[in-house]
Amino acid sequence: MSNVTLKGSKEGFVVIINDGSDFEQALKDLKTLILKQNIGSTDDDVIQFTIKTGNRLLTKEQRKTVKTVFKNYPQIEIKDIISNVEDKQDVEELLKANKMTIETGIVRSGQKLEFEGDVLFLGVLHEGAKISTTGSMYILGQVEGIVQAGYPDNTSAAIFGNLENAAQLRIADVIEIITEDNADKLHNHQFAYIDEMHSISVDDLQDYKEVMNESRKRTV
Amino acid sequence: MGISIVVTSGKGGVGKTTTTANISSVLASLGKKVCMVDLDIGLRNLDAVLGLTNRVVYDIVDVAQNRVVLSQALVRDPRFEDNLYLLAASQFADKYVLDQDSVRRIVTYLKQRFDFVIIDCPAGIEYGFQNAVTVADGAIVVTNPELASVSDADRVVGILESMKMPITPHLIINRVRKNMINEGTSMRIDDIVNHLRIPLLGVVVDEDEVIAASNSGKTVVSDKNSDAGHSYRNIAHRMLGESIPLDIFNDTKKVGFFSRVFGRKK
């Protein structure tokens, strides 16, 4: 198998860099491959390439050199560089951001708990205490303090549960202060999220899917 | 070897010093050897509450700075034979002259000589508080049935729990107004205990006698007719491991059936 292969697929042109090859050699072959295509006529539309590196993970410098090769030809550009493998550290971070943490126990006034990912809170959050996470917050315990989801800027995070006694709800950078006036709409089977006006709204749980689909459409 | 207990609250004016004085004198009258340590440097008043001000010659700062040995600075309370001693706070120095090491040294020494070392902690959660709580084996958190006080107590309990003391913090609810509880205008005892979630050591009513007693340099526990004194005695007994039912008072004077039917409404 040669070091560099050009393929056409449904998604467009794909350049596969053989993961068993020497990178320097593959880079040279890539250049000749591009030259062979006789591109350069300025009339054509820009052609996009996806580069697949198989089981090889390119370092930052290697990605840069690949990109500079393409930069010499204004008619072609890189859509994406994809590898079958992931950096271990990146994977760990990804796992952390996607896991559900279960927290019990009492969070007292002046104490602050910080998490990554989603949190299922079964404990008691006292007045003056704060619980914060990067993902969504699912609350089954009593809360009288500040609940922060989607810290610092994840607007698709939501807060679920009985929140009528909470002091504040915070999602991403939006803060909702709970007063006597709005507390009664925050009883069980509700969830709080960021709506299209970028403020916190509360809805019934049965509407969750619908609301979140809307929200996702906006963020994409 | 005795144990050291810090009496703390977070908020000021809830009755830490009164509690320290009363519990200590009950324990002493029950035959325990007790030493009170006033760590409220600069604002000493434990000696005044006990009527011992005139007897203070040296204070804890003198001991910490090695001007005198510890036994010279201990003030004996003559009413309790050889059972109750006080190590007074300094009126003149500021609180930063005491560091954690010297407080620890003093308390460790006192624990060898006494059954109980009761530490009166300053209000707040800063320097003096840190000094007091790090040397203690256990803590008594004093609170009043009011929101600000309970909220501060919550903060203090959080700090105490993170210190992992050998004895879990216990709660005393002080200055409880009987009439307000009966009228339902005060925070309820149950609610406070459920909120703070630490064991309740006792409930003490707000009484004129408490202030009157400390103004004359006596403790209210010496007054046999005082409800507050009775509560403090119960607290001390509970600290010694006796189980005494909590007298959470719904003693709206029991009204008999006939007087309820025929009696005049108040």
Tab-separated table of C-alpha atoms in Angstrom:
chain	number	residue	atom	x	y	z
A	1	MET	CA	0.000	0.000	0.000
A	2	SER	CA	1.349	3.400	-0.902
A	3	ASN	CA	2.016	6.067	1.691
A	4	VAL	CA	-0.689	8.420	0.486
A	5	THR	CA	-3.948	7.481	-1.244
A	6	LEU	CA	-6.575	9.719	-2.772
A	7	LYS	CA	-10.156	8.510	-2.688
A	8	GLY	CA	-13.494	9.883	-3.610
A	9	SER	CA	-16.394	9.143	-1.336
A	10	LYS	CA	-19.844	10.360	-0.496
A	11	GLU	CA	-18.422	13.029	1.772
A	12	GLY	CA	-16.101	14.297	-0.943
A	13	PHE	CA	-12.380	13.768	-1.498
A	14	VAL	CA	-10.470	11.879	1.111
A	15	VAL	CA	-6.711	11.677	1.393
A	16	ILE	CA	-5.578	8.705	3.447
A	17	ILE	CA	-2.122	8.875	4.952
A	18	ASN	CA	-1.015	5.309	5.664
A	19	ASP	CA	-0.377	5.038	9.382
A	20	GLY	CA	2.491	2.557	8.798
A	21	SER	CA	4.468	5.007	6.654
A	22	ASP	CA	7.213	7.416	7.606
A	23	PHE	CA	5.638	10.836	8.087
A	24	GLU	CA	8.317	12.787	6.184
A	25	GLN	CA	8.055	10.401	3.255
A	26	ALA	CA	4.262	10.575	3.345
A	27	LEU	CA	4.451	14.349	3.287
A	28	LYS	CA	6.634	14.271	0.154
A	29	ASP	CA	4.229	11.824	-1.477
A	30	LEU	CA	1.343	14.090	-0.556
A	31	LYS	CA	3.016	16.972	-2.384
A	32	THR	CA	3.564	14.910	-5.542
A	33	LEU	CA	-0.003	13.647	-5.273
A	34	ILE	CA	-1.297	17.184	-5.279
A	35	LEU	CA	0.952	18.180	-8.188
A	36	LYS	CA	-0.297	15.170	-10.182
A	37	GLN	CA	-3.876	16.402	-9.994
A	38	ASN	CA	-3.008	19.401	-12.203
A	39	ILE	CA	-4.950	21.771	-10.108
A	40	GLY	CA	-4.216	25.421	-10.194
A	41	SER	CA	-6.626	26.831	-12.731
A	42	THR	CA	-8.291	29.684	-10.917
A	43	ASP	CA	-11.688	29.177	-12.510
A	44	ASP	CA	-12.566	26.071	-10.575
A	45	ASP	CA	-14.369	26.037	-7.269
A	46	VAL	CA	-12.353	25.353	-4.167
A	47	ILE	CA	-12.051	21.610	-3.583
A	48	GLN	CA	-12.209	20.397	-0.022
A	49	PHE	CA	-10.274	17.410	1.248
A	50	THR	CA	-10.718	15.345	4.354
A	51	ILE	CA	-7.472	13.874	5.595
A	52	LYS	CA	-7.618	10.556	7.413
A	53	THR	CA	-4.578	9.467	9.354
A	54	GLY	CA	-5.751	5.987	10.395
A	55	ASN	CA	-4.284	4.823	13.658
A	56	ARG	CA	-1.727	7.609	13.690
A	57	LEU	CA	-2.385	10.684	15.820
A	58	LEU	CA	-0.720	13.769	14.339
A	59	THR	CA	1.039	16.113	16.691
A	60	LYS	CA	0.253	19.794	16.564
A	61	GLU	CA	3.383	20.485	14.456
A	62	GLN	CA	2.589	17.669	12.048
A	63	ARG	CA	-0.938	19.025	11.537
A	64	LYS	CA	0.567	22.401	10.849
A	65	THR	CA	3.000	21.074	8.209
A	66	VAL	CA	0.180	19.234	6.467
A	67	LYS	CA	-1.833	22.423	6.437
A	68	THR	CA	1.091	24.454	4.993
A	69	VAL	CA	1.367	21.990	2.130
A	70	PHE	CA	-2.218	22.770	1.206
A	71	LYS	CA	-1.823	26.483	1.751
A	72	ASN	CA	0.428	26.731	-1.346
A	73	TYR	CA	-2.551	25.872	-3.536
A	74	PRO	CA	-5.447	28.287	-3.211
A	75	GLN	CA	-7.791	25.923	-5.076
A	76	ILE	CA	-7.721	23.220	-2.446
A	77	GLU	CA	-8.282	23.286	1.258
A	78	ILE	CA	-8.488	20.943	4.204
A	79	LYS	CA	-11.933	20.250	5.561
A	80	ASP	CA	-10.791	18.217	8.519
A	81	ILE	CA	-8.014	15.981	9.759
A	82	ILE	CA	-9.463	12.810	11.247
A	83	SER	CA	-7.770	10.037	13.152
A	84	ASN	CA	-9.125	6.717	14.395
A	85	VAL	CA	-7.389	7.204	17.711
A	86	GLU	CA	-7.652	9.815	20.459
A	87	ASP	CA	-5.179	11.201	22.921
A	88	LYS	CA	-5.569	9.510	26.296
A	89	GLN	CA	-5.776	12.792	28.151
A	90	ASP	CA	-8.427	14.124	25.776
A	91	VAL	CA	-10.436	10.948	26.283
A	92	GLU	CA	-10.221	11.262	30.046
A	93	GLU	CA	-11.447	14.817	29.873
A	94	LEU	CA	-14.225	13.752	27.547
A	95	LEU	CA	-15.257	11.000	29.936
A	96	LYS	CA	-15.189	13.396	32.848
A	97	ALA	CA	-17.387	15.858	31.018
A	98	ASN	CA	-19.886	13.142	30.133
A	99	LYS	CA	-20.112	11.212	33.366
A	100	MET	CA	-22.846	11.534	35.978
A	101	THR	CA	-21.611	12.250	39.475
A	102	ILE	CA	-23.817	11.308	42.420
A	103	GLU	CA	-23.438	13.639	45.378
A	104	THR	CA	-24.973	13.107	48.789
A	105	GLY	CA	-24.364	14.854	52.094
A	106	ILE	CA	-24.892	18.334	53.428
A	107	VAL	CA	-23.432	21.415	51.777
A	108	ARG	CA	-23.395	24.106	54.439
A	109	SER	CA	-23.408	27.876	54.318
A	110	GLY	CA	-20.155	29.151	52.848
A	111	GLN	CA	-19.241	25.841	51.256
A	112	LYS	CA	-18.934	25.369	47.522
A	113	LEU	CA	-18.951	22.122	45.541
A	114	GLU	CA	-17.676	22.108	41.972
A	115	PHE	CA	-18.072	19.299	39.461
A	116	GLU	CA	-17.575	18.453	35.828
A	117	GLY	CA	-20.294	16.789	33.796
A	118	ASP	CA	-23.790	16.038	35.012
A	119	VAL	CA	-24.591	15.852	38.708
A	120	LEU	CA	-27.309	13.938	40.514
A	121	PHE	CA	-27.683	15.743	43.832
A	122	LEU	CA	-29.297	13.732	46.612
A	123	GLY	CA	-28.037	15.772	49.547
A	124	VAL	CA	-29.058	18.994	51.215
A	125	LEU	CA	-27.879	22.379	49.957
A	126	HIS	CA	-28.171	24.947	52.718
A	127	GLU	CA	-28.756	28.643	52.385
A	128	GLY	CA	-25.522	30.398	51.480
A	129	ALA	CA	-24.027	27.263	49.910
A	130	LYS	CA	-23.328	26.710	46.217
A	131	ILE	CA	-23.149	23.729	43.920
A	132	SER	CA	-21.784	24.123	40.437
A	133	THR	CA	-21.084	21.915	37.418
A	134	THR	CA	-20.232	22.189	33.751
A	135	GLY	CA	-23.155	19.992	32.695
A	136	SER	CA	-26.735	19.604	33.849
A	137	MET	CA	-27.928	19.336	37.432
A	138	TYR	CA	-30.514	16.759	38.529
A	139	ILE	CA	-31.796	17.520	42.007
A	140	LEU	CA	-33.661	15.138	44.267
A	141	GLY	CA	-32.537	16.613	47.591
A	142	GLN	CA	-33.486	19.873	49.253
A	143	VAL	CA	-31.864	23.016	47.934
A	144	GLU	CA	-31.912	26.435	49.557
A	145	GLY	CA	-28.696	27.768	48.082
A	146	ILE	CA	-27.325	28.590	44.648
A	147	VAL	CA	-27.465	25.992	41.871
A	148	GLN	CA	-25.219	26.549	38.862
A	149	ALA	CA	-25.383	24.356	35.754
A	150	GLY	CA	-23.402	24.735	32.538
A	151	TYR	CA	-20.535	26.593	34.164
A	152	PRO	CA	-19.080	28.732	32.615
A	153	ASP	CA	-20.740	28.925	29.176
A	154	ASN	CA	-22.669	25.742	28.389
A	155	THR	CA	-26.068	27.138	27.452
A	156	SER	CA	-27.518	23.721	26.637
A	157	ALA	CA	-27.277	22.636	30.280
A	158	ALA	CA	-30.451	22.434	32.376
A	159	ILE	CA	-31.506	22.115	36.007
A	160	PHE	CA	-34.121	19.525	37.019
A	161	GLY	CA	-36.024	18.971	40.223
A	162	ASN	CA	-37.715	20.804	43.029
A	163	LEU	CA	-36.242	24.293	43.039
A	164	GLU	CA	-38.847	26.424	44.771
A	165	ASN	CA	-36.683	26.922	47.866
A	166	ALA	CA	-33.466	27.672	46.004
A	167	ALA	CA	-31.935	31.135	46.259
A	168	GLN	CA	-30.707	31.380	42.681
A	169	LEU	CA	-30.568	29.297	39.528
A	170	ARG	CA	-27.634	29.885	37.273
A	171	ILE	CA	-27.167	28.358	33.839
A	172	ALA	CA	-24.042	29.400	31.934
A	173	ASP	CA	-23.892	33.165	32.491
A	174	VAL	CA	-27.602	33.697	33.169
A	175	ILE	CA	-28.792	34.193	36.731
A	176	GLU	CA	-32.366	33.776	37.899
A	177	ILE	CA	-33.185	34.990	41.374
A	178	ILE	CA	-35.937	33.021	43.060
A	179	THR	CA	-38.428	35.231	44.859
A	180	GLU	CA	-41.841	34.605	46.293
A	181	ASP	CA	-43.305	35.699	42.970
A	182	ASN	CA	-41.673	33.064	40.805
A	183	ALA	CA	-41.107	30.283	43.350
A	184	ASP	CA	-44.522	28.705	42.847
A	185	LYS	CA	-43.816	27.823	39.219
A	186	LEU	CA	-40.707	25.897	40.259
A	187	HIS	CA	-42.200	22.888	41.984
A	188	ASN	CA	-41.422	19.285	41.115
A	189	HIS	CA	-41.460	17.793	37.612
A	190	GLN	CA	-40.054	20.959	36.176
A	191	PHE	CA	-36.797	21.936	34.629
A	192	ALA	CA	-35.016	25.205	33.973
A	193	TYR	CA	-33.127	25.943	30.767
A	194	ILE	CA	-31.925	28.834	28.642
A	195	ASP	CA	-34.518	29.909	26.093
A	196	GLU	CA	-34.162	31.692	22.761
A	197	MET	CA	-34.109	35.072	24.496
A	198	HIS	CA	-31.044	33.878	26.437
A	199	SER	CA	-32.878	33.991	29.713
A	200	ILE	CA	-33.880	31.187	32.066
A	201	SER	CA	-37.255	29.560	31.403
A	202	VAL	CA	-39.073	26.839	33.293
A	203	ASP	CA	-41.092	24.087	31.654
A	204	ASP	CA	-42.737	20.761	32.426
A	205	LEU	CA	-40.517	17.712	32.229
A	206	GLN	CA	-42.647	16.134	29.512
A	207	ASP	CA	-41.650	18.952	27.177
A	208	TYR	CA	-37.931	18.424	27.765
A	209	LYS	CA	-37.161	16.683	24.472
A	210	GLU	CA	-38.931	19.257	22.398
A	211	VAL	CA	-37.353	22.202	24.172
A	212	MET	CA	-33.866	20.765	23.987
A	213	ASN	CA	-34.202	19.991	20.271
A	214	GLU	CA	-35.140	23.615	19.703
A	215	SER	CA	-32.212	24.724	21.767
A	216	ARG	CA	-29.796	22.479	19.887
A	217	LYS	CA	-30.990	23.840	16.541
A	218	ARG	CA	-30.153	27.331	17.775
A	219	THR	CA	-26.678	26.494	18.981
A	220	VAL	CA	-25.639	24.608	15.798
B	1	MET	CA	-6.237	12.882	80.103
B	2	GLY	CA	-9.207	15.208	79.757
B	3	ILE	CA	-10.943	16.539	76.698
B	4	SER	CA	-11.027	20.037	75.296
B	5	ILE	CA	-14.301	21.503	74.119
B	6	VAL	CA	-14.674	24.784	72.316
B	7	VAL	CA	-17.840	26.837	72.736
B	8	THR	CA	-18.430	28.680	69.508
B	9	SER	CA	-21.188	30.291	67.449
B	10	GLY	CA	-19.971	32.397	64.575
B	11	LYS	CA	-22.332	35.229	65.425
B	12	GLY	CA	-21.630	37.365	68.455
B	13	GLY	CA	-23.915	37.893	71.408
B	14	VAL	CA	-25.679	34.541	71.354
B	15	GLY	CA	-24.412	33.510	74.782
B	16	LYS	CA	-21.085	31.719	74.344
B	17	THR	CA	-19.546	33.145	77.471
B	18	THR	CA	-22.658	32.537	79.592
B	19	THR	CA	-22.830	28.980	78.294
B	20	THR	CA	-19.151	28.397	79.034
B	21	ALA	CA	-19.489	29.727	82.572
B	22	ASN	CA	-22.654	27.799	83.394
B	23	ILE	CA	-21.684	24.439	81.932
B	24	SER	CA	-18.263	24.652	83.543
B	25	SER	CA	-19.621	25.442	86.968
B	26	VAL	CA	-22.133	22.590	86.815
B	27	LEU	CA	-19.425	20.145	85.771
B	28	ALA	CA	-17.241	21.435	88.612
B	29	SER	CA	-20.042	21.064	91.140
B	30	LEU	CA	-20.464	17.466	89.969
B	31	GLY	CA	-16.895	16.815	91.013
B	32	LYS	CA	-15.159	17.146	87.657
B	33	LYS	CA	-11.983	19.132	87.365
B	34	VAL	CA	-12.689	21.912	84.901
B	35	CYS	CA	-10.568	24.671	83.427
B	36	MET	CA	-12.089	27.461	81.378
B	37	VAL	CA	-9.914	29.192	78.811
B	38	ASP	CA	-11.000	32.604	77.581
B	39	LEU	CA	-9.629	33.060	74.076
B	40	ASP	CA	-11.532	36.244	73.359
B	41	ILE	CA	-8.329	38.247	73.553
B	42	GLY	CA	-8.804	41.975	73.968
B	43	LEU	CA	-12.433	41.656	75.008
B	44	ARG	CA	-12.214	39.414	78.013
B	45	ASN	CA	-15.425	38.908	79.934
B	46	LEU	CA	-15.563	35.328	81.140
B	47	ASP	CA	-13.930	36.428	84.389
B	48	ALA	CA	-16.562	39.138	84.846
B	49	VAL	CA	-19.459	36.753	84.312
B	50	LEU	CA	-18.022	34.544	87.053
B	51	GLY	CA	-17.175	37.437	89.364
B	52	LEU	CA	-13.479	36.611	89.227
B	53	THR	CA	-12.183	39.833	87.671
B	54	ASN	CA	-10.425	40.995	90.816
B	55	ARG	CA	-8.546	37.747	91.114
B	56	VAL	CA	-6.951	37.854	87.646
B	57	VAL	CA	-3.255	38.573	87.951
B	58	TYR	CA	-1.778	36.987	84.860
B	59	ASP	CA	-3.479	36.032	81.629
B	60	ILE	CA	-3.025	33.673	78.699
B	61	VAL	CA	-0.766	36.090	76.843
B	62	ASP	CA	1.613	36.178	79.804
B	63	VAL	CA	1.759	32.395	79.611
B	64	ALA	CA	2.189	32.288	75.846
B	65	GLN	CA	5.063	34.756	76.045
B	66	ASN	CA	6.686	32.825	78.888
B	67	ARG	CA	6.487	35.614	81.438
B	68	VAL	CA	4.888	33.248	83.950
B	69	VAL	CA	4.326	29.509	84.142
B	70	LEU	CA	0.856	28.262	83.410
B	71	SER	CA	-0.049	27.260	86.953
B	72	GLN	CA	0.601	30.820	88.144
B	73	ALA	CA	-1.909	32.228	85.706
B	74	LEU	CA	-4.759	29.888	86.628
B	75	VAL	CA	-7.448	31.623	88.670
B	76	ARG	CA	-9.259	29.347	91.093
B	77	ASP	CA	-12.969	29.868	91.669
B	78	PRO	CA	-13.332	29.703	95.469
B	79	ARG	CA	-16.958	28.546	95.259
B	80	PHE	CA	-15.985	25.199	93.756
B	81	GLU	CA	-13.185	24.111	96.073
B	82	ASP	CA	-10.422	22.848	93.833
B	83	ASN	CA	-12.536	21.993	90.810
B	84	LEU	CA	-12.975	25.137	88.734
B	85	TYR	CA	-10.170	27.224	87.281
B	86	LEU	CA	-10.009	30.011	84.748
B	87	LEU	CA	-7.279	31.069	82.385
B	88	ALA	CA	-8.255	34.640	81.588
B	89	ALA	CA	-7.858	36.445	78.288
B	90	SER	CA	-5.720	39.522	78.053
B	91	GLN	CA	-7.357	42.935	78.149
B	92	PHE	CA	-4.398	44.733	76.697
B	93	ALA	CA	-2.792	42.663	73.970
B	94	ASP	CA	-4.454	42.241	70.611
B	95	LYS	CA	-5.496	38.856	69.341
B	96	TYR	CA	-2.551	38.342	67.010
B	97	VAL	CA	-0.079	37.820	69.858
B	98	LEU	CA	-1.389	34.285	70.312
B	99	ASP	CA	-0.396	31.748	67.716
B	100	GLN	CA	-1.713	28.249	67.223
B	101	ASP	CA	1.363	26.563	68.672
B	102	SER	CA	1.232	28.354	71.993
B	103	VAL	CA	-2.521	27.784	72.330
B	104	ARG	CA	-1.999	24.125	71.524
B	105	ARG	CA	0.806	23.871	74.082
B	106	ILE	CA	-1.335	25.449	76.791
B	107	VAL	CA	-4.421	23.354	76.061
B	108	THR	CA	-2.420	20.124	75.852
B	109	TYR	CA	-0.931	20.843	79.244
B	110	LEU	CA	-4.323	21.696	80.734
B	111	LYS	CA	-5.828	18.484	79.372
B	112	GLN	CA	-3.374	16.506	81.470
B	113	ARG	CA	-4.442	18.252	84.660
B	114	PHE	CA	-8.184	18.651	84.107
B	115	ASP	CA	-11.121	16.492	83.049
B	116	PHE	CA	-12.605	19.254	80.918
B	117	VAL	CA	-10.951	22.182	79.215
B	118	ILE	CA	-13.761	24.473	78.072
B	119	ILE	CA	-12.621	27.081	75.584
B	120	ASP	CA	-14.621	30.278	75.147
B	121	CYS	CA	-14.160	31.196	71.513
B	122	PRO	CA	-14.359	34.724	70.073
B	123	ALA	CA	-17.136	35.584	67.626
B	124	GLY	CA	-16.371	35.425	63.938
B	125	ILE	CA	-14.461	32.834	61.965
B	126	GLU	CA	-11.108	34.536	61.681
B	127	TYR	CA	-7.827	34.274	63.494
B	128	GLY	CA	-9.024	33.781	67.064
B	129	PHE	CA	-11.653	31.274	65.983
B	130	GLN	CA	-9.104	29.213	64.051
B	131	ASN	CA	-6.810	29.148	67.082
B	132	ALA	CA	-9.611	27.975	69.326
B	133	VAL	CA	-11.093	25.260	67.150
B	134	THR	CA	-7.905	23.604	65.938
B	135	VAL	CA	-6.914	22.634	69.482
B	136	ALA	CA	-10.347	21.334	70.498
B	137	ASP	CA	-11.460	17.702	70.614
B	138	GLY	CA	-15.093	18.679	70.329
B	139	ALA	CA	-17.276	21.707	69.884
B	140	ILE	CA	-20.481	23.126	71.253
B	141	VAL	CA	-22.204	25.386	68.768
B	142	VAL	CA	-24.450	27.944	70.430
B	143	THR	CA	-27.227	29.487	68.406
B	144	ASN	CA	-30.311	31.591	69.004
B	145	PRO	CA	-33.657	30.834	67.365
B	146	GLU	CA	-33.232	33.537	64.746
B	147	LEU	CA	-32.248	33.373	61.104
B	148	ALA	CA	-28.917	35.226	61.192
B	149	SER	CA	-27.668	33.214	64.109
B	150	VAL	CA	-28.678	29.856	62.628
B	151	SER	CA	-27.133	30.759	59.292
B	152	ASP	CA	-23.823	31.645	60.978
B	153	ALA	CA	-24.006	28.452	63.014
B	154	ASP	CA	-24.427	26.531	59.761
B	155	ARG	CA	-21.274	28.124	58.407
B	156	VAL	CA	-19.376	27.296	61.588
B	157	VAL	CA	-20.605	23.691	61.617
B	158	GLY	CA	-19.360	23.357	58.042
B	159	ILE	CA	-15.897	24.516	59.074
B	160	LEU	CA	-15.894	22.317	62.169
B	161	GLU	CA	-16.935	19.245	60.165
B	162	SER	CA	-14.127	19.792	57.697
B	163	MET	CA	-11.694	19.652	60.635
B	164	LYS	CA	-12.702	16.116	61.508
B	165	MET	CA	-12.680	16.510	65.277
B	166	PRO	CA	-12.785	13.322	67.388
B	167	ILE	CA	-16.178	14.396	68.803
B	168	THR	CA	-18.861	15.663	66.425
B	169	PRO	CA	-20.104	19.211	67.066
B	170	HIS	CA	-23.147	19.485	69.338
B	171	LEU	CA	-25.802	22.166	69.403
B	172	ILE	CA	-27.224	24.354	72.149
B	173	ILE	CA	-30.149	26.582	71.279
B	174	ASN	CA	-29.959	29.533	73.622
B	175	ARG	CA	-32.196	32.485	74.407
B	176	VAL	CA	-35.370	30.722	73.392
B	177	ARG	CA	-38.394	32.929	74.034
B	178	LYS	CA	-41.186	30.792	75.420
B	179	ASN	CA	-43.912	33.217	74.505
B	180	MET	CA	-42.690	33.588	70.928
B	181	ILE	CA	-42.504	29.820	70.448
B	182	ASN	CA	-46.023	29.442	71.772
B	183	GLU	CA	-47.248	32.203	69.527
B	184	GLY	CA	-45.454	30.633	66.569
B	185	THR	CA	-43.504	33.795	65.769
B	186	SER	CA	-40.084	32.312	66.573
B	187	MET	CA	-38.133	29.701	64.599
B	188	ARG	CA	-39.139	26.256	65.773
B	189	ILE	CA	-36.638	24.111	67.664
B	190	ASP	CA	-37.328	21.132	65.373
B	191	ASP	CA	-36.671	23.224	62.302
B	192	ILE	CA	-33.336	24.456	63.618
B	193	VAL	CA	-32.195	20.949	64.548
B	194	ASN	CA	-33.384	19.532	61.211
B	195	HIS	CA	-31.586	22.271	59.364
B	196	LEU	CA	-28.236	22.064	61.130
B	197	ARG	CA	-28.333	18.285	61.467
B	198	ILE	CA	-26.053	17.982	64.462
B	199	PRO	CA	-26.961	16.416	67.828
B	200	LEU	CA	-28.885	18.723	70.157
B	201	LEU	CA	-27.350	19.062	73.590
B	202	GLY	CA	-30.003	21.284	75.077
B	203	VAL	CA	-32.385	24.196	74.808
B	204	VAL	CA	-32.078	27.176	77.144
B	205	VAL	CA	-34.819	29.738	77.636
B	206	ASP	CA	-34.262	33.472	77.623
B	207	GLU	CA	-34.616	34.683	81.180
B	208	ASP	CA	-33.992	37.886	83.056
B	209	GLU	CA	-32.320	35.803	85.744
B	210	VAL	CA	-29.465	34.893	83.370
B	211	ILE	CA	-28.481	38.516	82.890
B	212	ALA	CA	-29.151	39.397	86.527
B	213	ALA	CA	-26.941	36.546	87.687
B	214	SER	CA	-24.007	37.426	85.455
B	215	ASN	CA	-24.288	41.081	86.433
B	216	SER	CA	-23.725	40.072	90.027
B	217	GLY	CA	-20.906	37.699	89.122
B	218	LYS	CA	-22.902	34.546	89.703
B	219	THR	CA	-23.962	31.858	87.336
B	220	VAL	CA	-27.636	31.206	86.803
B	221	VAL	CA	-27.175	27.514	87.605
B	222	SER	CA	-26.776	28.455	91.246
B	223	ASP	CA	-30.383	29.655	91.162
B	224	LYS	CA	-32.488	26.585	91.870
B	225	ASN	CA	-35.696	28.155	90.590
B	226	SER	CA	-34.392	29.271	87.223
B	227	ASP	CA	-35.500	27.373	84.120
B	228	ALA	CA	-32.327	28.393	82.298
B	229	GLY	CA	-30.235	27.129	85.190
B	230	HIS	CA	-32.137	23.850	85.068
B	231	SER	CA	-31.428	23.534	81.343
B	232	TYR	CA	-27.706	24.166	81.855
B	233	ARG	CA	-27.621	21.514	84.572
B	234	ASN	CA	-29.261	19.052	82.186
B	235	ILE	CA	-26.758	19.939	79.474
B	236	ALA	CA	-23.839	19.236	81.775
B	237	HIS	CA	-25.359	15.889	82.777
B	238	ARG	CA	-25.809	14.999	79.121
B	239	MET	CA	-22.169	15.841	78.495
B	240	LEU	CA	-21.288	13.277	81.147
B	241	GLY	CA	-23.195	10.681	79.174
B	242	GLU	CA	-26.476	10.618	81.082
B	243	SER	CA	-29.579	10.475	78.982
B	244	ILE	CA	-32.017	13.121	80.112
B	245	PRO	CA	-35.065	13.716	77.952
B	246	LEU	CA	-35.126	17.073	76.230
B	247	ASP	CA	-37.577	19.365	77.936
B	248	ILE	CA	-38.704	20.949	74.714
B	249	PHE	CA	-41.395	22.950	76.253
B	250	ASN	CA	-44.930	22.933	75.218
B	251	ASP	CA	-45.760	23.787	78.801
B	252	THR	CA	-48.429	26.288	78.040
B	253	LYS	CA	-49.694	25.802	81.553
B	254	LYS	CA	-51.863	22.724	81.298
B	255	VAL	CA	-55.408	23.963	81.404
B	256	GLY	CA	-57.893	21.635	83.020
B	257	PHE	CA	-61.024	20.525	81.264
B	258	PHE	CA	-63.406	22.526	83.402
B	259	SER	CA	-61.496	25.721	83.258
B	260	ARG	CA	-61.249	25.276	79.496
B	261	VAL	CA	-65.012	24.978	79.265
B	262	PHE	CA	-66.006	27.450	81.902
B	263	GLY	CA	-62.900	29.509	82.343
B	264	ARG	CA	-62.416	32.896	80.886
B	265	LYS	CA	-60.422	33.214	77.687
B	266	LYS	CA	-57.119	34.902	78.296
